[in-house]
Every structure is written in C-alpha cells, then in structure tokens.
Amino acid sequence: MLRLQAPLPDRYTLATADELESWIRAAKQARGDELLILGHHYQRPEVIRWADQRGDSFKLAQFAADNHQATDIVFCGVHFMAESADILTADHQRVVLPDLNAGCSMADMADIDQVEEAWEEIAAVTDIGRLVPITYMNSSAALKAFVGEHGGAVCTSSNARAVLEWAFTKGDKVLFFPDQHLGRNTGHQMGYDESHMRVWDPHHDLGGLDERAVKETTFLLWKGWCTVHQRFQTAHIEQFRAEHPGGEVIVHPECRHDVVEIADKVGSTERILEWVEAAPPGAVLGIGTEIHMVQRMASEHPDKTVVSLDPLVCPCSTMFRIDEPHLAWCLESLVRGEIVNQIVVPEATAAWSRVALERMLELTGQPAPARVD
Ligand code: SF4
C-alpha cells in the first residue's frame, strides 16, 4: 500500500542527538497526561525509551483505550497498529503515527480488493456459508471489517487456536489471512496435517488451486508472510544447539512450520518475554523474533544469555522507520496544536472491525475496552 510521508523540516533531520532528546522531553512535559506514547517491542532503543507503555500491538491499543485522559496517542509501531488503536479508542482520542511510511509488509500482502475477489471466487465453487474468514491482528482495518461483516473474527498470535476452534463451530473451513505460517502452525497444533491445508495465492485465478482443492481444503491459507520471522531456518536452530547444548529455543509462530516443529517453545512476543523473565539465572536462550526485542531482553537480563537464532541482524525494516527525528517532529507539532499524521479509520470500517475484535475478546473470555465518547 502506498503511503506518503512528507520530508521532515531541516530542524529535525539536521538535529543532534542531544537536541532531539531535549525537544522530546520538553514536549512530553508540555502535554503531560494528555499525551501517551506507545512503543512496540520491536522499536529501536532510542525510541522505546520514550514510551509510556511497551507491548504488542493489541495490548498497546487496549492500553490507549483504557487511558481516557490521553487525548493524543503517539503510536511508535506500524500502520495497522495505529489503526487498531483508533478503532478501540474513544472519539476524543487521536492516534498519530510518527512516520506514515511505517507499514507492515505482511499486512500489505492482503488488501481488501484481493480478499473480496477471493471470497467471490470461492463462493462460485463451494458453499460460502460454511467458510469462516479469520484475519490476524496484523492486517488493515478494512480486512478486520471484512471478517466482522462476514461472520468471522480477528485473532492474535496468542489466541489463534481458540479463535480457529470457534471458527469450526460456525463452519467447516476457514480462509485465514494474511499470515500463512500462523495459520499453518495453529492448524498443526489443532491436529490437522498438510493434507488439510492449501496456500491461496491472490496473484492467480482461484488462488492457484483447482476447484476440487478449494472444495476439500479445511484451511485456505493466504500467501502472506512476515519478512522478519520467515528468515529463521532449521539450520539456525541446529547451529545454536551445537554451540549451546542445554540451551532452549523459543520462536514466534510467524516462523515457518519446520522451524516451529523443532523449537522448544513457540509463543507470541508477550509470551516470549514472560518465558525469558521466568528463566533461571544462567539460562541460555536462542530466540527467533525481531532483533531489537532480542537485544533488549539480553540487556535487561544480564544474568542470562539471550541471543538471536539468526547470526545476521534481522530488524523489522518498516518499524525501523520510526526514529527520534519523526517522534520529535510529531510531538512538537502536537504542542503547537497541530495534528500531523493522524490515523483515522472511517466509522463504517471501524464499526465492523470492532465487531470482529469483540468476537475475539468474547470467545477468549477477555473484556472489551470501554469506549468513552
Ligand atoms: S515484524 Fe513482521 S509482522 Fe511485525 S510489523 Fe514487522 S513485517 Fe509486520
């Protein structure tokens, strides 16, 4: 998806690190409780240090919704995360993304036109009433609205199994987007094998499948992936285990299935953090997730050895676009009363997205954030 971030004024691009620090600090003080800076776990250190709350995308959106005093939410994450925050927060709260080019390559692999087209193609060859659409949190608001309107739900990496189990009480097959790996890994966890799964390639007629495959498949998995997590290979795990006999391998479920299959533990970013925190002193942990998060866990737990499974650095390049110059620019603009880079989800889309998110919360037994308009 094309998004255009206007170039920053020279004041920010030419600023020294000390200047940026003092401007951000002053802006935070000036806005007080009305400002909330949210930092995703994958953010670079010089940005995350300013966050009032760290978390994964859904936790941060809920945190913003629960903090009604904050009118300006600066989301140091990527575009779909800011959209989710706008969907869940009240009308008096504005969500700002410091750099509009901070998208998510995985979320961008499924756009609403492609999904609507896929839905029509599948409807032409099978009973669409038995197909339940499920979208991962890492998707645009338009896709969340689509699943809300078509009887489906959103899922996160920690509740994907519960959401898919619910889906099979509503139908007998799912269209899962945009991450094929989370869908496949969860399907395997539920006892299905590859014969129940097919990849839907949106760039081919009927997803590159034949009619029979579409009719018979239980999991239609959208051909999307995370450029960060797909990098991890089984060879990385073998190398780590050779170097650290007794070490533990923990990976994210956006990793490929062969990687997930041989890992010791598989969990969301929040679960990975919990496991690292709970590990005893002296533990050696090889982690398969974004490098900034791995490096932060390593520095915050000096009594443990926490390393990335991939010896080459693997940052989330879109998240990396959020830097101190953009943060300082948007904060100083807010102090002047000027709203830049506000992310606004149209109300009709937001309403159906909330339906999909509330279904997820209900079936996983979590309370929905209270919107105070
Ligand atoms: S780590 Fe992957 S899924 Fe997460 S924002 Fe980056 S590209 Fe998207």
PDB file of N, CA and C in Angstrom, residues 260-333:
ATOM      1  N   VAL A 260       9.232 -24.079  13.664  1.00  0.00           N
ATOM      2  CA  VAL A 260       8.362 -24.199  14.842  1.00  0.00           C
ATOM      3  C   VAL A 260       8.370 -25.634  15.377  1.00  0.00           C
ATOM      4  N   GLU A 261       8.383 -26.592  14.426  1.00  0.00           N
ATOM      5  CA  GLU A 261       8.324 -28.004  14.792  1.00  0.00           C
ATOM      6  C   GLU A 261       9.475 -28.448  15.697  1.00  0.00           C
ATOM      7  N   ILE A 262      10.657 -27.859  15.495  1.00  0.00           N
ATOM      8  CA  ILE A 262      11.805 -28.343  16.282  1.00  0.00           C
ATOM      9  C   ILE A 262      12.188 -27.371  17.406  1.00  0.00           C
ATOM     10  N   ALA A 263      11.419 -26.296  17.566  1.00  0.00           N
ATOM     11  CA  ALA A 263      11.713 -25.359  18.669  1.00  0.00           C
ATOM     12  C   ALA A 263      11.251 -25.978  19.984  1.00  0.00           C
ATOM     13  N   ASP A 264      11.808 -25.480  21.102  1.00  0.00           N
ATOM     14  CA  ASP A 264      11.346 -25.971  22.412  1.00  0.00           C
ATOM     15  C   ASP A 264      10.050 -25.284  22.818  1.00  0.00           C
ATOM     16  N   LYS A 265       9.939 -24.005  22.489  1.00  0.00           N
ATOM     17  CA  LYS A 265       8.730 -23.267  22.846  1.00  0.00           C
ATOM     18  C   LYS A 265       8.342 -22.348  21.688  1.00  0.00           C
ATOM     19  N   VAL A 266       7.031 -22.150  21.534  1.00  0.00           N
ATOM     20  CA  VAL A 266       6.522 -21.277  20.464  1.00  0.00           C
ATOM     21  C   VAL A 266       5.511 -20.334  21.102  1.00  0.00           C
ATOM     22  N   GLY A 267       5.715 -19.027  20.930  1.00  0.00           N
ATOM     23  CA  GLY A 267       4.752 -18.113  21.544  1.00  0.00           C
ATOM     24  C   GLY A 267       4.840 -16.711  20.994  1.00  0.00           C
ATOM     25  N   SER A 268       3.831 -15.917  21.335  1.00  0.00           N
ATOM     26  CA  SER A 268       3.741 -14.515  20.911  1.00  0.00           C
ATOM     27  C   SER A 268       4.863 -13.696  21.563  1.00  0.00           C
ATOM     28  N   THR A 269       4.994 -12.453  21.161  1.00  0.00           N
ATOM     29  CA  THR A 269       6.051 -11.607  21.744  1.00  0.00           C
ATOM     30  C   THR A 269       5.884 -11.495  23.260  1.00  0.00           C
ATOM     31  N   GLU A 270       4.634 -11.348  23.706  1.00  0.00           N
ATOM     32  CA  GLU A 270       4.409 -11.233  25.156  1.00  0.00           C
ATOM     33  C   GLU A 270       4.786 -12.529  25.870  1.00  0.00           C
ATOM     34  N   ARG A 271       4.475 -13.679  25.269  1.00  0.00           N
ATOM     35  CA  ARG A 271       4.830 -14.969  25.885  1.00  0.00           C
ATOM     36  C   ARG A 271       6.349 -15.146  25.905  1.00  0.00           C
ATOM     37  N   ILE A 272       6.998 -14.732  24.817  1.00  0.00           N
ATOM     38  CA  ILE A 272       8.457 -14.862  24.763  1.00  0.00           C
ATOM     39  C   ILE A 272       9.075 -14.057  25.906  1.00  0.00           C
ATOM     40  N   LEU A 273       8.568 -12.836  26.100  1.00  0.00           N
ATOM     41  CA  LEU A 273       9.069 -12.006  27.204  1.00  0.00           C
ATOM     42  C   LEU A 273       8.866 -12.688  28.551  1.00  0.00           C
ATOM     43  N   GLU A 274       7.692 -13.258  28.746  1.00  0.00           N
ATOM     44  CA  GLU A 274       7.401 -13.941  30.025  1.00  0.00           C
ATOM     45  C   GLU A 274       8.369 -15.107  30.232  1.00  0.00           C
ATOM     46  N   TRP A 275       8.599 -15.875  29.165  1.00  0.00           N
ATOM     47  CA  TRP A 275       9.488 -17.035  29.306  1.00  0.00           C
ATOM     48  C   TRP A 275      10.914 -16.589  29.629  1.00  0.00           C
ATOM     49  N   VAL A 276      11.363 -15.527  28.992  1.00  0.00           N
ATOM     50  CA  VAL A 276      12.729 -15.055  29.260  1.00  0.00           C
ATOM     51  C   VAL A 276      12.816 -14.553  30.701  1.00  0.00           C
ATOM     52  N   GLU A 277      11.801 -13.807  31.131  1.00  0.00           N
ATOM     53  CA  GLU A 277      11.809 -13.299  32.511  1.00  0.00           C
ATOM     54  C   GLU A 277      11.805 -14.447  33.513  1.00  0.00           C
ATOM     55  N   ALA A 278      11.055 -15.510  33.210  1.00  0.00           N
ATOM     56  CA  ALA A 278      10.911 -16.625  34.159  1.00  0.00           C
ATOM     57  C   ALA A 278      12.099 -17.595  34.132  1.00  0.00           C
ATOM     58  N   ALA A 279      12.948 -17.502  33.121  1.00  0.00           N
ATOM     59  CA  ALA A 279      14.075 -18.445  33.014  1.00  0.00           C
ATOM     60  C   ALA A 279      15.049 -18.218  34.181  1.00  0.00           C
ATOM     61  N   PRO A 280      15.642 -19.281  34.703  1.00  0.00           N
ATOM     62  CA  PRO A 280      16.558 -19.125  35.851  1.00  0.00           C
ATOM     63  C   PRO A 280      17.867 -18.444  35.440  1.00  0.00           C
ATOM     64  N   PRO A 281      18.555 -17.825  36.406  1.00  0.00           N
ATOM     65  CA  PRO A 281      19.873 -17.237  36.092  1.00  0.00           C
ATOM     66  C   PRO A 281      20.770 -18.311  35.470  1.00  0.00           C
ATOM     67  N   GLY A 282      21.543 -17.903  34.485  1.00  0.00           N
ATOM     68  CA  GLY A 282      22.436 -18.858  33.815  1.00  0.00           C
ATOM     69  C   GLY A 282      21.803 -19.513  32.605  1.00  0.00           C
ATOM     70  N   ALA A 283      20.493 -19.338  32.430  1.00  0.00           N
ATOM     71  CA  ALA A 283      19.815 -19.964  31.281  1.00  0.00           C
ATOM     72  C   ALA A 283      20.382 -19.418  29.971  1.00  0.00           C
ATOM     73  N   VAL A 284      20.409 -20.281  28.958  1.00  0.00           N
ATOM     74  CA  VAL A 284      20.854 -19.862  27.621  1.00  0.00           C
ATOM     75  C   VAL A 284      19.659 -20.011  26.678  1.00  0.00           C
ATOM     76  N   LEU A 285      19.269 -18.901  26.075  1.00  0.00           N
ATOM     77  CA  LEU A 285      18.040 -18.885  25.282  1.00  0.00           C
ATOM     78  C   LEU A 285      18.330 -18.384  23.874  1.00  0.00           C
ATOM     79  N   GLY A 286      17.938 -19.186  22.891  1.00  0.00           N
ATOM     80  CA  GLY A 286      18.072 -18.783  21.485  1.00  0.00           C
ATOM     81  C   GLY A 286      16.689 -18.377  21.000  1.00  0.00           C
ATOM     82  N   ILE A 287      16.565 -17.120  20.553  1.00  0.00           N
ATOM     83  CA  ILE A 287      15.233 -16.568  20.271  1.00  0.00           C
ATOM     84  C   ILE A 287      15.046 -16.324  18.769  1.00  0.00           C
ATOM     85  N   GLY A 288      13.875 -16.693  18.291  1.00  0.00           N
ATOM     86  CA  GLY A 288      13.523 -16.438  16.890  1.00  0.00           C
ATOM     87  C   GLY A 288      12.470 -15.355  16.805  1.00  0.00           C
ATOM     88  N   THR A 289      12.888 -14.120  16.986  1.00  0.00           N
ATOM     89  CA  THR A 289      11.991 -12.988  16.739  1.00  0.00           C
ATOM     90  C   THR A 289      12.841 -11.753  16.431  1.00  0.00           C
ATOM     91  N   GLU A 290      12.211 -10.609  16.368  1.00  0.00           N
ATOM     92  CA  GLU A 290      12.861  -9.387  15.892  1.00  0.00           C
ATOM     93  C   GLU A 290      14.067  -9.004  16.765  1.00  0.00           C
ATOM     94  N   ILE A 291      15.103  -8.496  16.129  1.00  0.00           N
ATOM     95  CA  ILE A 291      16.399  -8.331  16.797  1.00  0.00           C
ATOM     96  C   ILE A 291      16.393  -7.280  17.912  1.00  0.00           C
ATOM     97  N   HIS A 292      15.640  -6.175  17.740  1.00  0.00           N
ATOM     98  CA  HIS A 292      15.648  -5.171  18.810  1.00  0.00           C
ATOM     99  C   HIS A 292      15.059  -5.730  20.096  1.00  0.00           C
ATOM    100  N   MET A 293      14.038  -6.553  19.944  1.00  0.00           N
ATOM    101  CA  MET A 293      13.424  -7.150  21.135  1.00  0.00           C
ATOM    102  C   MET A 293      14.408  -8.134  21.788  1.00  0.00           C
ATOM    103  N   VAL A 294      15.107  -8.896  20.949  1.00  0.00           N
ATOM    104  CA  VAL A 294      16.074  -9.869  21.487  1.00  0.00           C
ATOM    105  C   VAL A 294      17.201  -9.126  22.222  1.00  0.00           C
ATOM    106  N   GLN A 295      17.709  -8.078  21.588  1.00  0.00           N
ATOM    107  CA  GLN A 295      18.814  -7.326  22.211  1.00  0.00           C
ATOM    108  C   GLN A 295      18.364  -6.680  23.525  1.00  0.00           C
ATOM    109  N   ARG A 296      17.108  -6.196  23.549  1.00  0.00           N
ATOM    110  CA  ARG A 296      16.597  -5.556  24.788  1.00  0.00           C
ATOM    111  C   ARG A 296      16.479  -6.601  25.896  1.00  0.00           C
ATOM    112  N   MET A 297      15.959  -7.780  25.549  1.00  0.00           N
ATOM    113  CA  MET A 297      15.833  -8.827  26.575  1.00  0.00           C
ATOM    114  C   MET A 297      17.214  -9.209  27.097  1.00  0.00           C
ATOM    115  N   ALA A 298      18.198  -9.254  26.190  1.00  0.00           N
ATOM    116  CA  ALA A 298      19.557  -9.608  26.606  1.00  0.00           C
ATOM    117  C   ALA A 298      20.101  -8.568  27.574  1.00  0.00           C
ATOM    118  N   SER A 299      19.896  -7.273  27.263  1.00  0.00           N
ATOM    119  CA  SER A 299      20.471  -6.240  28.137  1.00  0.00           C
ATOM    120  C   SER A 299      19.704  -6.129  29.447  1.00  0.00           C
ATOM    121  N   GLU A 300      18.413  -6.461  29.439  1.00  0.00           N
ATOM    122  CA  GLU A 300      17.633  -6.357  30.678  1.00  0.00           C
ATOM    123  C   GLU A 300      17.760  -7.611  31.554  1.00  0.00           C
ATOM    124  N   HIS A 301      18.386  -8.650  31.024  1.00  0.00           N
ATOM    125  CA  HIS A 301      18.573  -9.889  31.807  1.00  0.00           C
ATOM    126  C   HIS A 301      20.042 -10.314  31.710  1.00  0.00           C
ATOM    127  N   PRO A 302      20.931  -9.509  32.307  1.00  0.00           N
ATOM    128  CA  PRO A 302      22.361  -9.825  32.164  1.00  0.00           C
ATOM    129  C   PRO A 302      22.775 -11.125  32.845  1.00  0.00           C
ATOM    130  N   ASP A 303      21.914 -11.663  33.694  1.00  0.00           N
ATOM    131  CA  ASP A 303      22.221 -12.940  34.361  1.00  0.00           C
ATOM    132  C   ASP A 303      21.894 -14.141  33.475  1.00  0.00           C
ATOM    133  N   LYS A 304      21.340 -13.877  32.266  1.00  0.00           N
ATOM    134  CA  LYS A 304      21.013 -14.962  31.337  1.00  0.00           C
ATOM    135  C   LYS A 304      21.682 -14.679  29.990  1.00  0.00           C
ATOM    136  N   THR A 305      21.859 -15.703  29.203  1.00  0.00           N
ATOM    137  CA  THR A 305      22.389 -15.492  27.847  1.00  0.00           C
ATOM    138  C   THR A 305      21.207 -15.536  26.878  1.00  0.00           C
ATOM    139  N   VAL A 306      20.909 -14.391  26.275  1.00  0.00           N
ATOM    140  CA  VAL A 306      19.775 -14.310  25.344  1.00  0.00           C
ATOM    141  C   VAL A 306      20.342 -13.901  23.988  1.00  0.00           C
ATOM    142  N   VAL A 307      20.229 -14.783  23.005  1.00  0.00           N
ATOM    143  CA  VAL A 307      20.806 -14.478  21.686  1.00  0.00           C
ATOM    144  C   VAL A 307      19.772 -14.704  20.583  1.00  0.00           C
ATOM    145  N   SER A 308      19.984 -14.030  19.467  1.00  0.00           N
ATOM    146  CA  SER A 308      19.135 -14.266  18.299  1.00  0.00           C
ATOM    147  C   SER A 308      19.585 -15.555  17.619  1.00  0.00           C
ATOM    148  N   LEU A 309      18.620 -16.345  17.152  1.00  0.00           N
ATOM    149  CA  LEU A 309      18.968 -17.571  16.428  1.00  0.00           C
ATOM    150  C   LEU A 309      19.655 -17.262  15.109  1.00  0.00           C
ATOM    151  N   ASP A 310      19.309 -16.103  14.545  1.00  0.00           N
ATOM    152  CA  ASP A 310      19.887 -15.710  13.258  1.00  0.00           C
ATOM    153  C   ASP A 310      21.123 -14.858  13.523  1.00  0.00           C
ATOM    154  N   PRO A 311      22.296 -15.332  13.103  1.00  0.00           N
ATOM    155  CA  PRO A 311      23.518 -14.555  13.381  1.00  0.00           C
ATOM    156  C   PRO A 311      23.541 -13.218  12.641  1.00  0.00           C
ATOM    157  N   LEU A 312      22.747 -13.098  11.572  1.00  0.00           N
ATOM    158  CA  LEU A 312      22.684 -11.817  10.860  1.00  0.00           C
ATOM    159  C   LEU A 312      21.542 -10.993  11.451  1.00  0.00           C
ATOM    160  N   VAL A 313      21.753  -9.723  11.546  1.00  0.00           N
ATOM    161  CA  VAL A 313      20.734  -8.870  12.152  1.00  0.00           C
ATOM    162  C   VAL A 313      19.447  -8.911  11.329  1.00  0.00           C
ATOM    163  N   CYS A 314      18.302  -9.003  11.995  1.00  0.00           N
ATOM    164  CA  CYS A 314      17.039  -9.057  11.253  1.00  0.00           C
ATOM    165  C   CYS A 314      16.022  -8.093  11.879  1.00  0.00           C
ATOM    166  N   PRO A 315      16.201  -6.797  11.665  1.00  0.00           N
ATOM    167  CA  PRO A 315      15.212  -5.856  12.207  1.00  0.00           C
ATOM    168  C   PRO A 315      13.952  -5.846  11.360  1.00  0.00           C
ATOM    169  N   CYS A 316      12.879  -5.349  11.934  1.00  0.00           N
ATOM    170  CA  CYS A 316      11.681  -5.092  11.144  1.00  0.00           C
ATOM    171  C   CYS A 316      11.917  -3.737  10.477  1.00  0.00           C
ATOM    172  N   SER A 317      12.161  -3.771   9.166  1.00  0.00           N
ATOM    173  CA  SER A 317      12.612  -2.552   8.488  1.00  0.00           C
ATOM    174  C   SER A 317      11.537  -1.474   8.451  1.00  0.00           C
ATOM    175  N   THR A 318      10.270  -1.874   8.489  1.00  0.00           N
ATOM    176  CA  THR A 318       9.212  -0.856   8.466  1.00  0.00           C
ATOM    177  C   THR A 318       9.078  -0.190   9.839  1.00  0.00           C
ATOM    178  N   MET A 319       9.154  -0.998  10.881  1.00  0.00           N
ATOM    179  CA  MET A 319       9.124  -0.449  12.247  1.00  0.00           C
ATOM    180  C   MET A 319      10.313   0.491  12.455  1.00  0.00           C
ATOM    181  N   PHE A 320      11.420   0.167  11.802  1.00  0.00           N
ATOM    182  CA  PHE A 320      12.674   0.915  11.963  1.00  0.00           C
ATOM    183  C   PHE A 320      12.556   2.345  11.423  1.00  0.00           C
ATOM    184  N   ARG A 321      11.496   2.584  10.637  1.00  0.00           N
ATOM    185  CA  ARG A 321      11.326   3.942  10.100  1.00  0.00           C
ATOM    186  C   ARG A 321      11.003   4.954  11.199  1.00  0.00           C
ATOM    187  N   ILE A 322      10.427   4.473  12.293  1.00  0.00           N
ATOM    188  CA  ILE A 322      10.119   5.396  13.390  1.00  0.00           C
ATOM    189  C   ILE A 322      11.431   5.713  14.100  1.00  0.00           C
ATOM    190  N   ASP A 323      11.817   6.981  14.048  1.00  0.00           N
ATOM    191  CA  ASP A 323      13.072   7.376  14.692  1.00  0.00           C
ATOM    192  C   ASP A 323      12.839   8.646  15.506  1.00  0.00           C
ATOM    193  N   GLU A 324      13.879   9.105  16.185  1.00  0.00           N
ATOM    194  CA  GLU A 324      13.714  10.282  17.047  1.00  0.00           C
ATOM    195  C   GLU A 324      13.366  11.554  16.257  1.00  0.00           C
ATOM    196  N   PRO A 325      13.935  11.791  15.079  1.00  0.00           N
ATOM    197  CA  PRO A 325      13.515  12.997  14.347  1.00  0.00           C
ATOM    198  C   PRO A 325      12.011  13.012  14.069  1.00  0.00           C
ATOM    199  N   HIS A 326      11.430  11.874  13.640  1.00  0.00           N
ATOM    200  CA  HIS A 326       9.984  11.841  13.378  1.00  0.00           C
ATOM    201  C   HIS A 326       9.191  11.990  14.676  1.00  0.00           C
ATOM    202  N   LEU A 327       9.698  11.370  15.733  1.00  0.00           N
ATOM    203  CA  LEU A 327       8.984  11.470  17.020  1.00  0.00           C
ATOM    204  C   LEU A 327       9.003  12.919  17.511  1.00  0.00           C
ATOM    205  N   ALA A 328      10.163  13.552  17.450  1.00  0.00           N
ATOM    206  CA  ALA A 328      10.272  14.959  17.899  1.00  0.00           C
ATOM    207  C   ALA A 328       9.366  15.848  17.051  1.00  0.00           C
ATOM    208  N   TRP A 329       9.359  15.618  15.741  1.00  0.00           N
ATOM    209  CA  TRP A 329       8.524  16.441  14.839  1.00  0.00           C
ATOM    210  C   TRP A 329       7.050  16.313  15.202  1.00  0.00           C
ATOM    211  N   CYS A 330       6.578  15.079  15.406  1.00  0.00           N
ATOM    212  CA  CYS A 330       5.133  14.961  15.658  1.00  0.00           C
ATOM    213  C   CYS A 330       4.798  15.445  17.056  1.00  0.00           C
ATOM    214  N   LEU A 331       5.692  15.294  18.024  1.00  0.00           N
ATOM    215  CA  LEU A 331       5.392  15.793  19.379  1.00  0.00           C
ATOM    216  C   LEU A 331       5.384  17.323  19.405  1.00  0.00           C
ATOM    217  N   GLU A 332       6.356  17.941  18.766  1.00  0.00           N
ATOM    218  CA  GLU A 332       6.383  19.415  18.767  1.00  0.00           C
ATOM    219  C   GLU A 332       5.177  19.977  18.000  1.00  0.00           C
ATOM    220  N   SER A 333       4.740  19.264  16.981  1.00  0.00           N
ATOM    221  CA  SER A 333       3.541  19.701  16.254  1.00  0.00           C
ATOM    222  C   SER A 333       2.334  19.651  17.191  1.00  0.00           C
TER     223      SER A 333
END
